[in-house]
Coordinates of C-alpha atoms in Angstrom, one line a residue:
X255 CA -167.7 29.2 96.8
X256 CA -165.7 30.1 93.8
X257 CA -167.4 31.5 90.1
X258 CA -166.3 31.0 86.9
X259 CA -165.4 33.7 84.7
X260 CA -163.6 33.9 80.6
X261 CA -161.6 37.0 80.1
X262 CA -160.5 38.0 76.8
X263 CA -156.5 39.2 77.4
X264 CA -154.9 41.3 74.9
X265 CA -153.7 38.8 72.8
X266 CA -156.8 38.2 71.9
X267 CA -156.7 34.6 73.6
X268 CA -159.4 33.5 76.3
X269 CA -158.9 32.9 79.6
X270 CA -160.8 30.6 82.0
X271 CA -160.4 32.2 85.5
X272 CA -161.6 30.3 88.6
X273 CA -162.4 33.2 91.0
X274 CA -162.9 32.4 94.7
X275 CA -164.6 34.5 97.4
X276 CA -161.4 35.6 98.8
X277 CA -160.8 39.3 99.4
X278 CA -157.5 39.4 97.7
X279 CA -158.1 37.1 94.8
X280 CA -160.9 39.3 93.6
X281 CA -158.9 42.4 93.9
X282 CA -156.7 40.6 91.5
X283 CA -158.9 39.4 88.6
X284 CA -160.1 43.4 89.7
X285 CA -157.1 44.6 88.4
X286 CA -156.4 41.9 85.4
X287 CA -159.5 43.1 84.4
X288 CA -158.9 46.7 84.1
X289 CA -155.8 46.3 82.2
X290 CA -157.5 43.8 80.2
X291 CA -159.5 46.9 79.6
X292 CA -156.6 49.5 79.0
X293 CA -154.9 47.2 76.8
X294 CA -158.0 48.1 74.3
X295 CA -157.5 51.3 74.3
X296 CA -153.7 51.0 73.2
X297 CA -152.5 52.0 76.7
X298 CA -152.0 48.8 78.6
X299 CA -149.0 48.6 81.2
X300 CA -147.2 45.1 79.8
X301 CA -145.3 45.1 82.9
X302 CA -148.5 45.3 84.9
X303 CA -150.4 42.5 82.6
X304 CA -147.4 40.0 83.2
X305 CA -147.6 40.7 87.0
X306 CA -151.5 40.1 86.9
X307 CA -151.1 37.2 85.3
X308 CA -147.9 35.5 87.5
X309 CA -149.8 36.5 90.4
X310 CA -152.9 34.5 89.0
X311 CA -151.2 31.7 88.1
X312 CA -152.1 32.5 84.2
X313 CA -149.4 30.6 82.1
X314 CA -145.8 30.5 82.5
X315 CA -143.5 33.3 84.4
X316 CA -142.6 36.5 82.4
X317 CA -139.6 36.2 80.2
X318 CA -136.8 37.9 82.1
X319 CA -136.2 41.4 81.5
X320 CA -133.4 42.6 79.0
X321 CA -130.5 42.9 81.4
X322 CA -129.6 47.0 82.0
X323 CA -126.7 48.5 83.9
X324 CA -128.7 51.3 85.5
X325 CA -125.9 53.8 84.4
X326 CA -128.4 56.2 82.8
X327 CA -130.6 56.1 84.9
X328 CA -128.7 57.1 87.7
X329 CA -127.1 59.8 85.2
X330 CA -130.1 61.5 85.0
X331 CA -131.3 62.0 89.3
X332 CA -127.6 63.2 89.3
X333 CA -128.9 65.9 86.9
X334 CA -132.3 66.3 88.3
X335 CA -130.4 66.9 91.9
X336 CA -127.9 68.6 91.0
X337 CA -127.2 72.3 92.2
X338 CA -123.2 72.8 91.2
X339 CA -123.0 71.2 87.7
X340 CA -125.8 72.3 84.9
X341 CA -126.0 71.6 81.6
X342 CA -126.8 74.5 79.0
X343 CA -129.3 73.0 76.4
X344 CA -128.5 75.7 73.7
X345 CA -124.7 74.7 74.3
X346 CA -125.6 70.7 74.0
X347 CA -127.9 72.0 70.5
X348 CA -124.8 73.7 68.9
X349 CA -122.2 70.8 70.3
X350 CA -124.0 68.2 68.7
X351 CA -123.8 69.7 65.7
X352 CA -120.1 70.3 66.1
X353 CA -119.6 67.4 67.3
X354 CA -121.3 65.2 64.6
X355 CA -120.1 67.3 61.6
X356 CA -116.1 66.7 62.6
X357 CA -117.1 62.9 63.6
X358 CA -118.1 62.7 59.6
X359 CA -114.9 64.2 58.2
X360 CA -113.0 62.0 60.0
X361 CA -115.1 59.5 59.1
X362 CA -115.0 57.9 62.9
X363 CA -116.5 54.5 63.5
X364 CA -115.2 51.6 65.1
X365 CA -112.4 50.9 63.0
X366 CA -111.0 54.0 64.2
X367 CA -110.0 52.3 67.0
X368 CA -107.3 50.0 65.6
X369 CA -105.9 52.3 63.5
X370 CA -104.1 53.9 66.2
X371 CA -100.3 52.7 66.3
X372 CA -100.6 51.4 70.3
X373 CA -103.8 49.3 69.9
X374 CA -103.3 45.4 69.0
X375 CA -104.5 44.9 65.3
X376 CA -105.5 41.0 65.7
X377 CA -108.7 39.7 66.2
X378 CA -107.9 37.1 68.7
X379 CA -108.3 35.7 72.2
X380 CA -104.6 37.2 73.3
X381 CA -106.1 40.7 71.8
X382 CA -109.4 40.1 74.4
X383 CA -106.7 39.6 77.0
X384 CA -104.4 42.9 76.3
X385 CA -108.2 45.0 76.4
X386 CA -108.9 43.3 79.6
X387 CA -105.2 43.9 81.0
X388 CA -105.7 47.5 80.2
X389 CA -109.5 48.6 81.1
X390 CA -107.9 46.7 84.3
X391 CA -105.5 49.2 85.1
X392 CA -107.3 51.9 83.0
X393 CA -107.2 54.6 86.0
X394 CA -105.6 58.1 87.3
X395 CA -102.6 59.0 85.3
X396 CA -102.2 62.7 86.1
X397 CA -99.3 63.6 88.5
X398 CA -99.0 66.0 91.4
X399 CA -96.6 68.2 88.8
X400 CA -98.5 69.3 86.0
X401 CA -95.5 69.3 83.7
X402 CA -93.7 66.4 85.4
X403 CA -95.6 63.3 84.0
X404 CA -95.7 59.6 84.2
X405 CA -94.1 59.3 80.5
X406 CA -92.8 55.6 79.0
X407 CA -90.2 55.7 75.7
X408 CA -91.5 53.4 73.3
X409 CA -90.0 52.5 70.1
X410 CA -88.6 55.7 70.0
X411 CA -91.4 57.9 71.2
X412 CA -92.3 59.7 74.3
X413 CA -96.3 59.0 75.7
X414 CA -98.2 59.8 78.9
X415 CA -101.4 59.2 80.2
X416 CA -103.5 56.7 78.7
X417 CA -101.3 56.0 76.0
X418 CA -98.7 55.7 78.5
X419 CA -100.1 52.7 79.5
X420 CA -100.7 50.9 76.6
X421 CA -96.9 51.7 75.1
X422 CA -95.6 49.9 78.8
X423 CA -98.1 47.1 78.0
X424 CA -96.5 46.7 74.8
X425 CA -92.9 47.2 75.9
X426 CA -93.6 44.1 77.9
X427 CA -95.1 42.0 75.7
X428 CA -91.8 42.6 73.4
X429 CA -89.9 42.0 76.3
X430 CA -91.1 38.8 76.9
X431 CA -93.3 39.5 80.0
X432 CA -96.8 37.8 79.5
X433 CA -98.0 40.9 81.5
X434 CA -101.6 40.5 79.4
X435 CA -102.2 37.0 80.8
X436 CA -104.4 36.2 83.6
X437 CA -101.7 32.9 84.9
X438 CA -99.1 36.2 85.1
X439 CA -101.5 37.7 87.7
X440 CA -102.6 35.0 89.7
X441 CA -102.4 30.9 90.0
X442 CA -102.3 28.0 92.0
X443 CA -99.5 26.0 92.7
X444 CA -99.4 22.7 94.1
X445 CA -96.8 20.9 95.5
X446 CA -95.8 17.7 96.9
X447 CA -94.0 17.8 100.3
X448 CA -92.0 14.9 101.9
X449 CA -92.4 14.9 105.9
X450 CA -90.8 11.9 107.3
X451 CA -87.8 11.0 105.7
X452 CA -84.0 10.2 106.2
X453 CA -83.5 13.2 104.5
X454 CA -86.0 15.2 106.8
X455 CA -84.0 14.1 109.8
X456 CA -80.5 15.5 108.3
X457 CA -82.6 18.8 108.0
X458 CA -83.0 21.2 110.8
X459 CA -86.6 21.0 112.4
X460 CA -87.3 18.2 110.0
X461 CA -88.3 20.6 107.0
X462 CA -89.8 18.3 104.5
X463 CA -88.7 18.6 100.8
X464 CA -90.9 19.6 97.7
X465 CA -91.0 16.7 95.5
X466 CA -93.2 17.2 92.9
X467 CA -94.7 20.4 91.5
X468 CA -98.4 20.0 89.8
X469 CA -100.6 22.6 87.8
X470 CA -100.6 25.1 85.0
X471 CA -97.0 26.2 84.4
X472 CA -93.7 25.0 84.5
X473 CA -92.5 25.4 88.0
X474 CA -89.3 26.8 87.1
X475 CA -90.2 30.3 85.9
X476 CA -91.9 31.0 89.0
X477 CA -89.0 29.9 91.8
X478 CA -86.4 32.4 89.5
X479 CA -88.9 35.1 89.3
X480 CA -88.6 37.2 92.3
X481 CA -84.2 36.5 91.4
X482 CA -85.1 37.9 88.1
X483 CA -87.5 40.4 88.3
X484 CA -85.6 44.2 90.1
X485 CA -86.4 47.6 89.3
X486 CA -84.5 47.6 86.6
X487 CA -83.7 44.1 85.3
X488 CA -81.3 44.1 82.4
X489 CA -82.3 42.4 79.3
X490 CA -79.9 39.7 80.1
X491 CA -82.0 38.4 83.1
X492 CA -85.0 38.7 81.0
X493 CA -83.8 36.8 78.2
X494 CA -82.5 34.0 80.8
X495 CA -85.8 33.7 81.9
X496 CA -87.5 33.5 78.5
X497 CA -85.3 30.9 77.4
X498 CA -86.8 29.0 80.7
X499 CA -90.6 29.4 80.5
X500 CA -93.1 27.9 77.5
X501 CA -94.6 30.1 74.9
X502 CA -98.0 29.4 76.9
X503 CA -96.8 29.9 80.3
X504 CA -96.5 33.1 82.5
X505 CA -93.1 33.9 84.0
X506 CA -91.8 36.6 86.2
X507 CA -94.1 35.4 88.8
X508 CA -93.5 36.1 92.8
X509 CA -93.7 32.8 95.0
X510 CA -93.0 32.3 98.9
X511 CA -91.8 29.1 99.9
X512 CA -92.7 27.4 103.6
X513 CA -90.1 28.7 105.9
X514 CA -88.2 26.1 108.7
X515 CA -89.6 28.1 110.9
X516 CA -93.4 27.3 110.1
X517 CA -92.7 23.5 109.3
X518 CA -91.3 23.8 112.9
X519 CA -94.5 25.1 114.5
X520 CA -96.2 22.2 112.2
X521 CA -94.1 19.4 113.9
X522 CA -94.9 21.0 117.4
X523 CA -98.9 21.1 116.8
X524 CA -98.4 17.0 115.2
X525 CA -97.2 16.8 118.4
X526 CA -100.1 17.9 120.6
X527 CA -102.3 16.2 118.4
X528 CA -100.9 12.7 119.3
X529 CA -102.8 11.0 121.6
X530 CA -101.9 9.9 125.0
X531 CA -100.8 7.0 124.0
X532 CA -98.3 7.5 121.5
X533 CA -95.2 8.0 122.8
X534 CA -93.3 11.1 120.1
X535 CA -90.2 9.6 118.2
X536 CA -87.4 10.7 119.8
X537 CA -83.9 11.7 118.5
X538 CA -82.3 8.2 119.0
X539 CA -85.4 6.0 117.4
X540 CA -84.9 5.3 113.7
X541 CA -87.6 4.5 111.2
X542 CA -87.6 1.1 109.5
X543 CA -85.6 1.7 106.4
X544 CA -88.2 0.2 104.4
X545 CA -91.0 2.3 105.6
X546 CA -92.7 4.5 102.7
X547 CA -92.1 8.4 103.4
X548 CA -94.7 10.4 104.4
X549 CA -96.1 13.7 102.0
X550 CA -98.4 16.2 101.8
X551 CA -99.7 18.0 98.9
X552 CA -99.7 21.4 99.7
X553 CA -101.5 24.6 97.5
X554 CA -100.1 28.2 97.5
X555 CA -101.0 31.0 95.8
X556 CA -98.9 32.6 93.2
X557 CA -98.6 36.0 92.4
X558 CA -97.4 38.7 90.1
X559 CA -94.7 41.0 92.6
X560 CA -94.7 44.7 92.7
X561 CA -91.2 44.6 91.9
X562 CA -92.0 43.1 88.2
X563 CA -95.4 45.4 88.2
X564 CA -93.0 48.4 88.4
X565 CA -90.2 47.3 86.2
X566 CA -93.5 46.7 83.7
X567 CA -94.6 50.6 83.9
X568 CA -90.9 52.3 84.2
X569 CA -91.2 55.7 83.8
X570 CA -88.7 57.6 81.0
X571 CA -88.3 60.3 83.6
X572 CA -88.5 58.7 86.7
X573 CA -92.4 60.3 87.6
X574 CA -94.1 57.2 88.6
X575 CA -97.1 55.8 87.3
X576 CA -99.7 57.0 90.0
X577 CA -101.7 54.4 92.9
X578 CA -99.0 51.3 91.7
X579 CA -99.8 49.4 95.1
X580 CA -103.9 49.8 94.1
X581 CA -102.9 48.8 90.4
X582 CA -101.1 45.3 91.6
X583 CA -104.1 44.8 94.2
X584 CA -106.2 45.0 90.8
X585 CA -104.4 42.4 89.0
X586 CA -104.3 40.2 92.1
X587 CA -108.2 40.1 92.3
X588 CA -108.9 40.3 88.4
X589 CA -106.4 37.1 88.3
X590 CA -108.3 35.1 91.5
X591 CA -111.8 36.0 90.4
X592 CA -111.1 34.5 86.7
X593 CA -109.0 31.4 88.2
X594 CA -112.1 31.1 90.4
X595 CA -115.0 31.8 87.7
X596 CA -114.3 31.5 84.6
X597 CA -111.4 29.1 84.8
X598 CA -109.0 31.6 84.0
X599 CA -110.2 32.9 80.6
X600 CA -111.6 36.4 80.0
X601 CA -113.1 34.2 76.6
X602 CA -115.3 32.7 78.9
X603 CA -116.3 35.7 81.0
X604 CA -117.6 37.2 77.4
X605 CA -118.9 34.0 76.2
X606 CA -121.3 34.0 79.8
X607 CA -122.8 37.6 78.8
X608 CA -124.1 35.3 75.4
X609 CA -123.9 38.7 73.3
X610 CA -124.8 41.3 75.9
X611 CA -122.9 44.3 76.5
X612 CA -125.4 45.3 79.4
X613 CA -125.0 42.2 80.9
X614 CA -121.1 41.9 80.4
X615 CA -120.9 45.1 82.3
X616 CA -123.3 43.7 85.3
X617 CA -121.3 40.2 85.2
X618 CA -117.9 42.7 86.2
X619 CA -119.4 44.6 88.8
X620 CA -121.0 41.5 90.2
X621 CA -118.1 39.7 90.4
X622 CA -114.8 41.8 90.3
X623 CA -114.8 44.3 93.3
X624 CA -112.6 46.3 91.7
X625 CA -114.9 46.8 88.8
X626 CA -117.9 48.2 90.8
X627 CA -117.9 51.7 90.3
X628 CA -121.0 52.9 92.3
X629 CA -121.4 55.8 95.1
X630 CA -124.1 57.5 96.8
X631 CA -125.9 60.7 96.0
X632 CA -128.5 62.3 97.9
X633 CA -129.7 59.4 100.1
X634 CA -129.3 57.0 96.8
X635 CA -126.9 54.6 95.1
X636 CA -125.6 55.8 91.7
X637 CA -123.8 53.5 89.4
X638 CA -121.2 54.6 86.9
X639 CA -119.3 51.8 85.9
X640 CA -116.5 53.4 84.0
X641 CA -114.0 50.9 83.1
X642 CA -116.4 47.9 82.9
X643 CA -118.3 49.8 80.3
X644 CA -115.1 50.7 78.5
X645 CA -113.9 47.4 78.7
X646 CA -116.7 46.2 76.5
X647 CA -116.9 49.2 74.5
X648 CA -112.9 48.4 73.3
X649 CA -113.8 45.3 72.8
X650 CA -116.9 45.5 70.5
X651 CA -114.7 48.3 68.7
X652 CA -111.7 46.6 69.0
X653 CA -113.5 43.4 67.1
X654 CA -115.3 45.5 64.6
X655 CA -118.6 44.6 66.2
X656 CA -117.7 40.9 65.3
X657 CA -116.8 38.1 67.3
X658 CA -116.2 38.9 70.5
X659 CA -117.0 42.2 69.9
X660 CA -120.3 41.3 69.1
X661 CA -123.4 42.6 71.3
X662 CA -127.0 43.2 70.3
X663 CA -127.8 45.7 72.9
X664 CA -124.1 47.9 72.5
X665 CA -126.6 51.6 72.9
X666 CA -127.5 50.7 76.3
X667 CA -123.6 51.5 77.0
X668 CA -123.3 55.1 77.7
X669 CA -120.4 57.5 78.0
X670 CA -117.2 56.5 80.4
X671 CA -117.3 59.4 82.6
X672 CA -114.3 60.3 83.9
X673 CA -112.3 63.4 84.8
X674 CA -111.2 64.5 80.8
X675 CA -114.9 64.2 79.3
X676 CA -116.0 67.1 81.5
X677 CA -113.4 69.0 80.8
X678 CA -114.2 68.7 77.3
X679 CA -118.1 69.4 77.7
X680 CA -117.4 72.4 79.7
X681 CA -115.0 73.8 76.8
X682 CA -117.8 73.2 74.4
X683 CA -120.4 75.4 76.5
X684 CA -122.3 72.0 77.7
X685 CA -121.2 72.0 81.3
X686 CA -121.6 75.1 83.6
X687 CA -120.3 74.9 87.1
X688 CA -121.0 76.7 90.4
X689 CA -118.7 79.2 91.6
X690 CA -116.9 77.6 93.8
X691 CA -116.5 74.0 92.1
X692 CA -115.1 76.0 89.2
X693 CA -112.6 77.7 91.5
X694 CA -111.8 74.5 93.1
X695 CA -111.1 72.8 89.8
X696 CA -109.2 76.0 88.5
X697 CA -106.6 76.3 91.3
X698 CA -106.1 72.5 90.6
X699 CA -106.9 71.0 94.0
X700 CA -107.7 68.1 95.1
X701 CA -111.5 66.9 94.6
X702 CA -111.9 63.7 97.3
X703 CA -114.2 60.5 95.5
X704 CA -117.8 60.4 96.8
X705 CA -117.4 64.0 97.3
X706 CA -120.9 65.6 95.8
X707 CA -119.1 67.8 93.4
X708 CA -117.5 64.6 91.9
X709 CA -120.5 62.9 91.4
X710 CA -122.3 65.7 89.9
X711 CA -119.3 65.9 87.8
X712 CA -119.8 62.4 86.2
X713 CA -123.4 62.0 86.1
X714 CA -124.2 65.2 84.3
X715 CA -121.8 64.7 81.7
X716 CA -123.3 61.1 81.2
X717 CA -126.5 62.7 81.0
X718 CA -125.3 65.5 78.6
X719 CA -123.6 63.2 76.1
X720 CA -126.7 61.6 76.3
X721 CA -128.5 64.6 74.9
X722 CA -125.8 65.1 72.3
X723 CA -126.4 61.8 71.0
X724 CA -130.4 62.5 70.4
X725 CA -129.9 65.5 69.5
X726 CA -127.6 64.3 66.8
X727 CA -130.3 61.2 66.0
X728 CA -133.2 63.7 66.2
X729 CA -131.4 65.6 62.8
X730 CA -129.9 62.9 61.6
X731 CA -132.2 59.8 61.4
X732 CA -129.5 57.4 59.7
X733 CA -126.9 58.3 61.7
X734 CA -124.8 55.4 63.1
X735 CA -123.8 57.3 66.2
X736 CA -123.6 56.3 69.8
X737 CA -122.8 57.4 73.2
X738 CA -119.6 54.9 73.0
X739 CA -117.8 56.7 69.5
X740 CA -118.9 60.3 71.1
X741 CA -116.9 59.5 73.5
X742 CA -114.1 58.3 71.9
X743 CA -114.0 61.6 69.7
X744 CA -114.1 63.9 72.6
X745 CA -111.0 62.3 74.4
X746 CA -109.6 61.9 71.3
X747 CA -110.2 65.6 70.7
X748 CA -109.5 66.7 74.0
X749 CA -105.9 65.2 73.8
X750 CA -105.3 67.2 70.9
X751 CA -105.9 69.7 72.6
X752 CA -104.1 69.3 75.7
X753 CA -100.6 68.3 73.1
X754 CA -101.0 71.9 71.6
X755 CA -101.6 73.5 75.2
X756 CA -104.9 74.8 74.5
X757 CA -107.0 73.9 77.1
X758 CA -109.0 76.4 78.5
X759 CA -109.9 74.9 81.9
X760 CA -108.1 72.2 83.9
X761 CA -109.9 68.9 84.4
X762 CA -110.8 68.3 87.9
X763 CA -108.1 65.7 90.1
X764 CA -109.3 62.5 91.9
X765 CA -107.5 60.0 92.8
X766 CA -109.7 56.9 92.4
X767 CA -109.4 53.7 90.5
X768 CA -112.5 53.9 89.0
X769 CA -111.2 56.2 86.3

């Protein structure tokens, strides 16, 4: 037996609800009811409401929820848990105000970022690839020796860390190494291979020959590559090589090609495979001479070398650049993931977010391993997501919040914590730190990732930035300020600082590719 019953919902709009006598459906129109209710007194639960109503079969599903990256909210149980990293709320008060007062006198905003003399200055797709290339490899630049570092000469001047990077990027790019495109990293190559021929049978172990070379790039670049590419190429070997490739096409690429030996062990298996009654050719048979050779098409893999990789980050004073082997394994993936899913264009990987950051940054940790950046922390996953949330961040900055560049949701990013932000926050009087982290950090030892001291380290100063930046809002209404340009100012600052030699506490040492 089932009743009939109209229920007036929030909107205002009646409903005709057929109730039944089952337990659970009238538990249901119960509960609809009651928020119903609520929803007249101004406290209704939408969530709960949409739920009611799915689970009632009322209308059509719930729009799906804005997309979040879940940073913040992990930032803040890091805090809440935390016992060897506290944040001083007196310190945040009087850093916000610091912090906010010298971000007006330098008038910082996103055009800040393109006025420094490393960044690209175009607003283009090949500038979307150079961001992409270097949030890629945006990781752990800080040597064993404190005053032996990774340093690259560019145009005449000395830089290390970050900037380090980005003047080897652009060393490349001048020297003709398409180091910034994805077909550099990674591509497909196909090829087709003669088998039975009269030129097979002059070869040893009947080695077929590569006739014809199909996809992407001229073929030619690649099988000169490995020739080209040493330690330390000299420009003559790089200019050959330029004059061989097309503007469009990647060069200094590493190929294998089949060996005699495997084409062997390919014969031997056709072999077995025969049946019974098909005798093998032998030596002394000859095939008609009008009898069509036989091919294969055959698809390999083609990939940037370590040898180029290094030759691309050269060091002025021979200090490496740190974790080279995990910096080539990130190109690799980067490269197969965007050849795989995007067809090969970071363009496209931005155009899928459709204009939203949060959902750029979950579309690089879902599908580019060496993007997901979470841990564990007292029985629970935590989620930081450094260098895909910088990626976008240099982007929408990058792109003056235009273009590309241009997201509707860009305050759901928050800070990019790595190991120079808390360094900064705790010279501020933000960050406090248990006796013997601060120890640890001050004797300059090693600091494992995942360790719990780690993650407190990043999560409370995502969650302390995050007070700076309401603090800031809560005194200054109009302020255009977010977590993104607060923390460009504070690595910008703590640079500075490090150039003049006045930092007051080292910054704690992980090596890690997530920052």
């Amino acid at each position: 037996m089932a009743s009939h019953v109209a229920v007036q919902t929030p909107d205002e709009s009646v409903i005709n609800i057929n109730i039944s006598s089952n337990p659970l459906q009238i538990w249901r129109f119960s509960r609809f009811k009651e928020a119903a209710v609520m929803a007249d007194e101004d406290d209704a639960d939408p969530e709960l409401i949409a739920l009611l109503r799915q689970s009632l079969g009322l209308g059509t599903s719930p729009q799906p929820r804005p997309a979040d990256t879940g940073v913040l909210d992990s930032a803040n149980y890091i805090y809440n848990n935390s016992i060897d990293v506290a944040i001083d709320m007196y310190g945040t008060k009087r850093a916000a105000a610091h912090i906010w007062q010298n971000m007006q006198q330098r008038q910082y905003s996103t055009q800040t970022w393109s006025e420094h003399e490393l960044h690209p200055k175009e607003k283009n797709e090949p500038t979307l690839n150079f961001i992409f290339t270097m949030d890629l490899l945006n990781f752990c630049f800080w040597s064993d020796t404190p005053d032996r570092k990774f340093t690259v000469d560019y145009r005449g001047k000395l830089w290390t860390g970050y900037w380090a990077l980005i003047a080897a990027i652009q060393r490349a790019l001048d020297e003709g190494i398409p180091i910034t495109s994805p077909l550099c990293w990674y591509m497909k190559k196909r090829s087709i291979i003669t088998k039975n021929s009269s030129v097979d049978n002059e070869r040893p172990n009947g080695a077929g020959t590569a006739e014809e070379s199909t996809e992407e790039t001229p073929e030619a670049a690649n099988n000169t590559a490995s020739d080209a590419t040493t330690d330390n190429p000299s420009n003559e070997s790089v200019s050959d090589l330029n004059a061989e490739q097309a503007s469009a096409s990647p060069s200094h690429v590493h190929t294998t090609e089949a060996s005699s030996d495997e084409n062997a062990k390919k014969q031997e298996m056709d072999e077995v495979k025969r049946s019974p009654d098909q005798a093998p050719i032998s030596q002394s048979q000859e095939l008609p001479s009008n009898a069509p050779p036989e091919t294969e098409e055959v698809e390999e893999e083609v990939l940037i070398s370590k040898e180029l990789l290094s030759h691309v980050f050269r060091s002025q004073n021979g200090e490496p650049i740190p974790l080279i082997d995990e910096r080539l394994a990130c190109l690799h993936e980067a490269g197969k993931v965007l050849h795989d899913h995007f067809g090969g264009s970071v363009a496209e990987l931005i155009r899928r977010a459709d204009g939203s950051s949060a959902a750029l940054v979950n579309l690089l940790a879902e599908y580019f391993p060496c993007f997901r950046d979470e841990s564990r922390f007292e029985r629970r996953s935590v989620k930081f997501y450094k260098r895909a949330q910088i990626f976008v961040a240099d982007v929408w900055a990058a792109f003056n919040e235009d273009h590309f560049g241009k997201f509707h949701d860009i305050e759901k990013l928050t800070m990019f914590a790595d190991y120079r932000i808390p360094q900064m926050l705790h010279m501020l009087g933000c960050l406090s730190y248990s006796p013997p982290l601060e120890s640890h950090i001050r004797s300059v030892k090693l600091l494992e990732p995942g360790h719990s001291w780690e993650i407190q380290l990043r999560g409370c100063s995502i969650w302390c930035v995050e007070q700076i930046r309401r603090e800031i809002l809560r005194n200054n209404p109009a302020a255009q300020v977010n977590a993104i340009l607060i923390d460009f100012f504070l690595y910008d600052t703590i640079k500075e600082l490090e150039k003049d030699g006045e930092e007051e506490i080292p910054h704690h040492r992980t090596r890690s590719i997530w920052y």
